[in-house]
CSV table of C-alpha atoms and ligand atoms in Angstrom, one decimal:
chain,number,residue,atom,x,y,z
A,1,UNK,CA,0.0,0.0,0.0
A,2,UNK,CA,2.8,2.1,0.8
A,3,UNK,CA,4.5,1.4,-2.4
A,4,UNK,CA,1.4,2.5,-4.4
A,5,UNK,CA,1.1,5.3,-2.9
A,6,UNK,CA,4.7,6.3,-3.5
A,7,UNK,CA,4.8,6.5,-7.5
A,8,UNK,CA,3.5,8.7,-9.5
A,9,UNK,CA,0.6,8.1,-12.0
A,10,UNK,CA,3.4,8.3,-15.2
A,11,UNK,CA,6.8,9.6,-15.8
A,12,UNK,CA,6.2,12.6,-18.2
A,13,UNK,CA,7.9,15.7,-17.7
A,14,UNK,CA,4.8,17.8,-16.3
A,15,UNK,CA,4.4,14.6,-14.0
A,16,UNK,CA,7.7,15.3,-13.1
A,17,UNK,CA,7.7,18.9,-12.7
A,18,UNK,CA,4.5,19.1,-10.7
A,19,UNK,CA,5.9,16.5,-8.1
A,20,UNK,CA,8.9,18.8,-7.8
A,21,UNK,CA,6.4,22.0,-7.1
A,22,UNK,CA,4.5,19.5,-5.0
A,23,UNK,CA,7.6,18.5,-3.0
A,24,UNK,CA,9.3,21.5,-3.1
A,25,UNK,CA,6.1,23.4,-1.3
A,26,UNK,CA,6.4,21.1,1.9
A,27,UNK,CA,10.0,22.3,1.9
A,28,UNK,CA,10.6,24.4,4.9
A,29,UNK,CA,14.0,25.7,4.0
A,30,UNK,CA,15.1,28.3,1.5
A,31,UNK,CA,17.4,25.7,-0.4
A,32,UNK,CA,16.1,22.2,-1.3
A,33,UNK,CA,19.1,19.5,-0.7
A,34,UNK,CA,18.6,16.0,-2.9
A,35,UNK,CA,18.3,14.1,0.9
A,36,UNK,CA,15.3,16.6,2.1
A,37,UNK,CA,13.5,16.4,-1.5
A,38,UNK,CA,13.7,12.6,-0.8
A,39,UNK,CA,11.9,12.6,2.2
A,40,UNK,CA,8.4,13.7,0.5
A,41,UNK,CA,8.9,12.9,-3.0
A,42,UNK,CA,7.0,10.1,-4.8
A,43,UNK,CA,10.1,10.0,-7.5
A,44,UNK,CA,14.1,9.7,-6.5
A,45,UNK,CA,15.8,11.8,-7.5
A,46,UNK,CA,18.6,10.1,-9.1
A,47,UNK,CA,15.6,9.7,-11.8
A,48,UNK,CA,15.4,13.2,-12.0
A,49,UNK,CA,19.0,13.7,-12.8
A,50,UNK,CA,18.5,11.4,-15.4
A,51,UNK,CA,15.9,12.9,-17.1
A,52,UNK,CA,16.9,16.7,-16.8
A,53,UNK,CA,20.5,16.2,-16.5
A,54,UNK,CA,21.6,16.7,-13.3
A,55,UNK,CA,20.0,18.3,-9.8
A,56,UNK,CA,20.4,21.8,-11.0
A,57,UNK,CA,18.6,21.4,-14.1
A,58,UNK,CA,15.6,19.9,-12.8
A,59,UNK,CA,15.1,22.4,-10.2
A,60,UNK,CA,15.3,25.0,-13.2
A,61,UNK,CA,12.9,22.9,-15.3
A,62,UNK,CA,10.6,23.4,-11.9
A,63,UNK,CA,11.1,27.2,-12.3
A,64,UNK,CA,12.8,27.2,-8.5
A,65,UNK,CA,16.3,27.9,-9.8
A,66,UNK,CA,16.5,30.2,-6.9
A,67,UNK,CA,16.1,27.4,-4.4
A,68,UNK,CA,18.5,25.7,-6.0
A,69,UNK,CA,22.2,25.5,-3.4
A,70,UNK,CA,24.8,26.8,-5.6
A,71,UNK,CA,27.2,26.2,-2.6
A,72,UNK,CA,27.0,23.0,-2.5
A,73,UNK,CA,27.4,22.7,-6.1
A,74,UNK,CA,30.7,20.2,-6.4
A,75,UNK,CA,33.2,22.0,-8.6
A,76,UNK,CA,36.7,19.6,-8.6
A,77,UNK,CA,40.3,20.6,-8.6
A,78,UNK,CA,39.9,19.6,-12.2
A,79,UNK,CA,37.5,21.6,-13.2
A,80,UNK,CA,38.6,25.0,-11.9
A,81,UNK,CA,42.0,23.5,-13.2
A,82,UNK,CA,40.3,23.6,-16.3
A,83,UNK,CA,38.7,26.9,-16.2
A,84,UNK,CA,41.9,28.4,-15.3
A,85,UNK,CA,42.8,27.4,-18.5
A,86,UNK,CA,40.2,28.2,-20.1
A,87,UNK,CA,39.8,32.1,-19.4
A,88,UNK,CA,44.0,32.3,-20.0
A,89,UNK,CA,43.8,31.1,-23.0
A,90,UNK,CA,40.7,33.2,-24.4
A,91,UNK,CA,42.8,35.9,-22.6
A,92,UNK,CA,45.6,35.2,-24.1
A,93,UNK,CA,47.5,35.9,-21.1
A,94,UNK,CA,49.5,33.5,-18.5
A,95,UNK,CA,48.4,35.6,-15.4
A,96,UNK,CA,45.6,37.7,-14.5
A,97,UNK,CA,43.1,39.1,-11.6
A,98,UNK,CA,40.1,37.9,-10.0
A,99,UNK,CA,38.4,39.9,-11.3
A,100,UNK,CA,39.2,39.4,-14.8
A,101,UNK,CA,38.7,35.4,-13.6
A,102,UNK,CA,35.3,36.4,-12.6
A,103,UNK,CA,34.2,38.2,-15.7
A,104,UNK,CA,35.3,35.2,-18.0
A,105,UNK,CA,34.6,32.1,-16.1
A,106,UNK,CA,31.2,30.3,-15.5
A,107,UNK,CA,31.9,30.0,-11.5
A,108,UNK,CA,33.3,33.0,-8.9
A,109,UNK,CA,36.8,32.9,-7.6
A,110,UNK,CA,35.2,32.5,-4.2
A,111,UNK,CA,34.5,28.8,-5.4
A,112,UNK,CA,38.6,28.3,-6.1
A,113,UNK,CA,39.3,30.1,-2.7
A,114,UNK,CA,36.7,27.2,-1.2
A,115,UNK,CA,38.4,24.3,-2.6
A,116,UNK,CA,42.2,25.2,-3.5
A,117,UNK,CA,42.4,27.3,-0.3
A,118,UNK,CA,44.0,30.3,-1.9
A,119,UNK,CA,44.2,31.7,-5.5
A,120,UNK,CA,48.0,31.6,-6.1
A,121,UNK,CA,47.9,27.8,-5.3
A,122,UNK,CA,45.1,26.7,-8.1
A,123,UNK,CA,47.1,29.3,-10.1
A,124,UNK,CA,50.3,27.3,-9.8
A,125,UNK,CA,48.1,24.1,-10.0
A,126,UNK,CA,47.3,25.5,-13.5
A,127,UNK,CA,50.6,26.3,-14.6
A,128,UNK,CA,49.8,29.9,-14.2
A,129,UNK,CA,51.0,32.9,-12.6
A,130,UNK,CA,49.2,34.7,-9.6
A,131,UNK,CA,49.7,38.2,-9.6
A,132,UNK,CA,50.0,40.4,-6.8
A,133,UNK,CA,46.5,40.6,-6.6
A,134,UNK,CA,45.5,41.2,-2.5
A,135,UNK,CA,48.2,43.4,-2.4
A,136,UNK,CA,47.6,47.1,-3.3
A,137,UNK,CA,49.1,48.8,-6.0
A,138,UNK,CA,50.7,52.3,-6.1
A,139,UNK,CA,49.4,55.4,-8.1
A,140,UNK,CA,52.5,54.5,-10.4
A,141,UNK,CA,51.1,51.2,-11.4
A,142,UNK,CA,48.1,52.1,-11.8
A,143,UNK,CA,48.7,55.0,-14.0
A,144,UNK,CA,50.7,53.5,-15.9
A,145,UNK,CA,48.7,50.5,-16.6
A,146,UNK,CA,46.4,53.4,-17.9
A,147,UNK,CA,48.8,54.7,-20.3
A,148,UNK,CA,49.2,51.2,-21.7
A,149,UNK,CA,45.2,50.6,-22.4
A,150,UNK,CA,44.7,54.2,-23.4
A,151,UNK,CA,47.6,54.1,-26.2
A,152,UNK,CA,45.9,49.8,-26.9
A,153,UNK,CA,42.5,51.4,-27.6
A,154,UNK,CA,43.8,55.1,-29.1
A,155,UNK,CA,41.6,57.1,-26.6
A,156,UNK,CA,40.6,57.4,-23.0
A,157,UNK,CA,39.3,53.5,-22.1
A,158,UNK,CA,36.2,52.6,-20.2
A,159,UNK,CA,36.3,51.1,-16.7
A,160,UNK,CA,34.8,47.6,-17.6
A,161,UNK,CA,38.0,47.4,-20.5
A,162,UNK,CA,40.1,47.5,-17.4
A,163,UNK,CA,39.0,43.6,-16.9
A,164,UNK,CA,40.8,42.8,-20.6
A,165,UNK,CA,44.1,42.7,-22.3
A,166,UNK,CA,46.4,44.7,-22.0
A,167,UNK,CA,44.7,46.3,-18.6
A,168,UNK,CA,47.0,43.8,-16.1
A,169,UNK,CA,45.6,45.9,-13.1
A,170,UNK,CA,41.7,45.1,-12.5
A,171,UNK,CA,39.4,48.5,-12.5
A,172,UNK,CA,38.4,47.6,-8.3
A,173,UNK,CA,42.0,48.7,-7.9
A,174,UNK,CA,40.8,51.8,-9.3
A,175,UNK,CA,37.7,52.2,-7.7
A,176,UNK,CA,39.9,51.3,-4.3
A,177,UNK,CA,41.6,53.8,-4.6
A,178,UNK,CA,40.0,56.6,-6.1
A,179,UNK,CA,36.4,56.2,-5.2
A,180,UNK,CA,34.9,56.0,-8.8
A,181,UNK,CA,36.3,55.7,-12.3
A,182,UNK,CA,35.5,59.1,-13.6
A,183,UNK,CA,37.9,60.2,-10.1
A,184,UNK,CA,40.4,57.9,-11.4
A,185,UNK,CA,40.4,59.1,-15.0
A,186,UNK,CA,40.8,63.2,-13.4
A,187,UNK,CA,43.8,61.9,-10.8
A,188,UNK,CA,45.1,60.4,-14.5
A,189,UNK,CA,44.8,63.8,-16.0
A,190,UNK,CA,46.4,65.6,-12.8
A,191,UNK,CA,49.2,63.6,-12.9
A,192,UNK,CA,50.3,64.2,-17.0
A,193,UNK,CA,49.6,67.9,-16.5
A,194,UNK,CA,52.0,68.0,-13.0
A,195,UNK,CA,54.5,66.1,-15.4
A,196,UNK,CA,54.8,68.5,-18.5
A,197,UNK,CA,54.2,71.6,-15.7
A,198,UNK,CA,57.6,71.3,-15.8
A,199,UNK,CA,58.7,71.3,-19.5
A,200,UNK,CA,55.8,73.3,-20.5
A,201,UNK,CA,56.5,76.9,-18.5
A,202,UNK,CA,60.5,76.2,-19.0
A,203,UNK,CA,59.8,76.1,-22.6
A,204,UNK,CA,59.1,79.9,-22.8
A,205,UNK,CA,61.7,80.8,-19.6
A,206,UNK,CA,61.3,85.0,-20.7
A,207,UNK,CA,57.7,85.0,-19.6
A,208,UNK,CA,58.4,83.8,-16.3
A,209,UNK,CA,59.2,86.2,-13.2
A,210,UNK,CA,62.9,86.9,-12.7
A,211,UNK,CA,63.5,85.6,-9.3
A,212,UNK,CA,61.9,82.1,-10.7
A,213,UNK,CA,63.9,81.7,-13.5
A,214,UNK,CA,66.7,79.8,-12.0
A,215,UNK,CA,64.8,76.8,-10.4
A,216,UNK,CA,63.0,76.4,-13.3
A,217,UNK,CA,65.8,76.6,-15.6
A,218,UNK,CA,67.2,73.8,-13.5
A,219,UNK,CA,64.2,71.5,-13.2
A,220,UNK,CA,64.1,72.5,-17.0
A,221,UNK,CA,67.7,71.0,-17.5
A,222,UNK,CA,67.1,68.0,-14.9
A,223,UNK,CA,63.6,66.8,-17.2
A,224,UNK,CA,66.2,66.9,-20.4
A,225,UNK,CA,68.8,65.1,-19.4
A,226,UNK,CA,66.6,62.5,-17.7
A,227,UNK,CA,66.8,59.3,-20.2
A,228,UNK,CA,63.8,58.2,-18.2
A,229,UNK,CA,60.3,60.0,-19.9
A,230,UNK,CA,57.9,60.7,-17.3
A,231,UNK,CA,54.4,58.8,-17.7
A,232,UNK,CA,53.2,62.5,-18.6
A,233,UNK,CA,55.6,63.5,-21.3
A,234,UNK,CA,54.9,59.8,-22.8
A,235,UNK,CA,50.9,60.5,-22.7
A,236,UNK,CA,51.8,63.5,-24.7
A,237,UNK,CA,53.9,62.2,-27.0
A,238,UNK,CA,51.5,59.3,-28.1
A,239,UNK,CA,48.1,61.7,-28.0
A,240,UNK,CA,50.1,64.2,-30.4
A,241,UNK,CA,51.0,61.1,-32.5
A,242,UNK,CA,46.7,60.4,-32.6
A,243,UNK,CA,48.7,56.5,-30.5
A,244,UNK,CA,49.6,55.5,-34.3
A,245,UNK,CA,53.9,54.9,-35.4
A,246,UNK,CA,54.6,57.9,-36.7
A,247,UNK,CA,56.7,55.8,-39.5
A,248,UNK,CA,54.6,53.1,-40.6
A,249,UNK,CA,51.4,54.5,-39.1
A,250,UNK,CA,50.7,50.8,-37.0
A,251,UNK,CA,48.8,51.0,-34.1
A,252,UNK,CA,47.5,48.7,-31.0
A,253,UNK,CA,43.8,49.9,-32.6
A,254,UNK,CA,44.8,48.3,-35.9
A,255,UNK,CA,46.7,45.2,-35.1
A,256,UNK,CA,46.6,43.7,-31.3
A,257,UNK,CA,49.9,42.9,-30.9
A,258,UNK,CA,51.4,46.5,-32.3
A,259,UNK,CA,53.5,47.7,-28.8
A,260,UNK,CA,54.0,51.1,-29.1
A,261,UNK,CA,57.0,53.3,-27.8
A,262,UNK,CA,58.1,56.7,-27.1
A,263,UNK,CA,61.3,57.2,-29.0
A,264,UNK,CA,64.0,59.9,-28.9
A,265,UNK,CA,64.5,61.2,-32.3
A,266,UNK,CA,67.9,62.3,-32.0
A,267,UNK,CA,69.5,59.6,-29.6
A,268,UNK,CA,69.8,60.1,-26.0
A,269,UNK,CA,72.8,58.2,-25.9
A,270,UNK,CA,74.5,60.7,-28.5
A,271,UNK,CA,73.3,63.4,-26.5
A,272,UNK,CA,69.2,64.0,-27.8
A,273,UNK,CA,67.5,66.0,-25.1
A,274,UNK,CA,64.4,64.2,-23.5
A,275,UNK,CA,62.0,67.2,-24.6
A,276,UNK,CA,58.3,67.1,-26.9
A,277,UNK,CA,60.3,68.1,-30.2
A,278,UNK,CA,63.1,65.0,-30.0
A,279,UNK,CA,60.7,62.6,-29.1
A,280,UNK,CA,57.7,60.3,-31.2
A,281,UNK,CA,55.9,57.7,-31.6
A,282,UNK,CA,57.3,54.1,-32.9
A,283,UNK,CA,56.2,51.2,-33.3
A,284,UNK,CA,58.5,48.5,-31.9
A,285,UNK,CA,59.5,46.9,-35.8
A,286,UNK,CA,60.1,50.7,-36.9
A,287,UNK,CA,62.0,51.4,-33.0
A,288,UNK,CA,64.2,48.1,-33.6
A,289,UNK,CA,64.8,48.6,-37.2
A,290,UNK,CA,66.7,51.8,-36.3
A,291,UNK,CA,70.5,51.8,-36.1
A,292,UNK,CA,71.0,53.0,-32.9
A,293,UNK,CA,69.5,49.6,-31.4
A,294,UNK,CA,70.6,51.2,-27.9
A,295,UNK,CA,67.5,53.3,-27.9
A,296,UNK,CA,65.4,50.0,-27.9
A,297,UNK,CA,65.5,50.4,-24.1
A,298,UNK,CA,64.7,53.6,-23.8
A,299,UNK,CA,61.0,53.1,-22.8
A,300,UNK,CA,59.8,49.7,-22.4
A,301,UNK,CA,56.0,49.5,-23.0
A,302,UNK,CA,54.4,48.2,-19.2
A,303,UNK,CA,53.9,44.9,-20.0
A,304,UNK,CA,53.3,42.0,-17.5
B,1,ZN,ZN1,56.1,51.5,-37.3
């Protein structure tokens, strides 16, 4: 008698689904586990796995996705492993953030916390590379991660193409530190204007009060001679150049892999100054195919 009264009258999928609304109403708790559903349905649920594919699915087929456990939801070292994998190869990149993880992958990096115990270990377990993600980075990071999207994409980028290639810091750290994008973007601008303060009033010294004129003569001299171009001056350099090679005319916008640098014109090492009108735009096949390979090294792009 028991046993009758535990099937159903057929197997059909409505059958199905009603018994799950049917069971699924006697269910106290917010999530339905497979051992509570057991204890008041008519069907096992092994046989609704079969039918609808797994646990998840059926409760989805019910329309009570949302009392579904995601938690419990067994992910394997495999398949994070896997995933890893997965999102560095359709990133193209052997490390990368969270963040990025979490925009590309079909499960949150909480999950690989949960099972690996930290990121950098199911990093390693992937044959990846953790980044210093966790730790914070400085303004000179971040800017100049910045410079690098904003010369990739030819014009000022948008917060959620922080997540991709070439971005290597994650736009959070952005929003950590300065609140919102749009305050990140104006501490950007800030910072190129304080570097070409510099090289822009020394570049007309006459108009400048007497009793300054010295100091900024010096800093003036000090900017020159510096081999080093300031993330500023570089910004400059590549917005004047519209972020295309001023030789060949390549750019990150036309071919992905296109690495643009600032270059001296007349070479620092044979005494070019580090000012706007000796400096330009290469691309890194125009900047090697130059004869002065020394200047090469001049300004390595940020890469990771
Ligand atoms: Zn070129």
């Amino acid at each position: 008698m028991q046993f009758e009264l535990k099937r159903l009258p057929d197997y059909t999928d409505e059958t199905l689904i009603d018994e799950i609304r049917r069971v699924a109403a006697l269910v106290n708790h917010p999530t339905i586990s497979r051992t509570e559903f057991q204890k008041h349905s008519r069907v096992h649920t092994s046989t609704l796995e079969k039918r609808f594919g797994c646990w998840e699915n059926a409760m989805n087929a019910a329309g009570l996705s949302d009392r579904f456990d995601s938690s419990n939801k067994a992910v394997s070292k495999e398949d994070i492993i896997t995933e890893l994998q997965k999102v560095s190869s359709k990133l193209g990149v052997k490390t990368f953030s969270r963040e990025q993880f979490n925009a590309n992958a079909h499960f949150k990096d909480s999950v690989i916390r949960r099972v690996f115990g930290t990121w950098r270990k199911a990093m390693e377990a992937a044959g990846l590379t953790a980044n210093k993600l966790g730790q914070r980075y400085t303004d000179e990071e971040c800017f100049e991660n910045l410079l690098q999207v904003w010369t990739h994409y030819g014009r000022q980028p948008q917060h959620r193409e922080m997540n991709q290639p070439p971005s290597i810091v994650g736009p959070k750290a952005y929003t950590l530190r300065w609140e919102t994008w749009t305050k990140a973007l104006y501490a950007f601008v800030a910072r190129v204007n304080d570097d070409l303060q510099s090289v822009n009033t020394s570049s007309e010294p006459e108009s400048q009060p007497t009793t300054k004129s010295a100091t900024i003569l010096k800093s003036k001299t000090d900017e020159r001679d510096s081999r080093d171009i300031r993330l500023g001056l570089r910004y400059t350099i590549l917005n004047r150049d519209r972020f295309k090679c001023v030789r060949c005319g390549n750019s990150p916008a036309i071919s992905f892999d296109c690495l643009l640098h600032v270059d001296h014109i007349f070479p620092f090492s044979k005494g070019g100054k580090t000012e706007i009108d000796n400096l330009r735009t290469l691309c890194q096949h125009c900047n090697l195919g130059k004869s002065n390979r020394i200047e090469v090294s001049d300004q390595p792009a940020l890469r990771p």
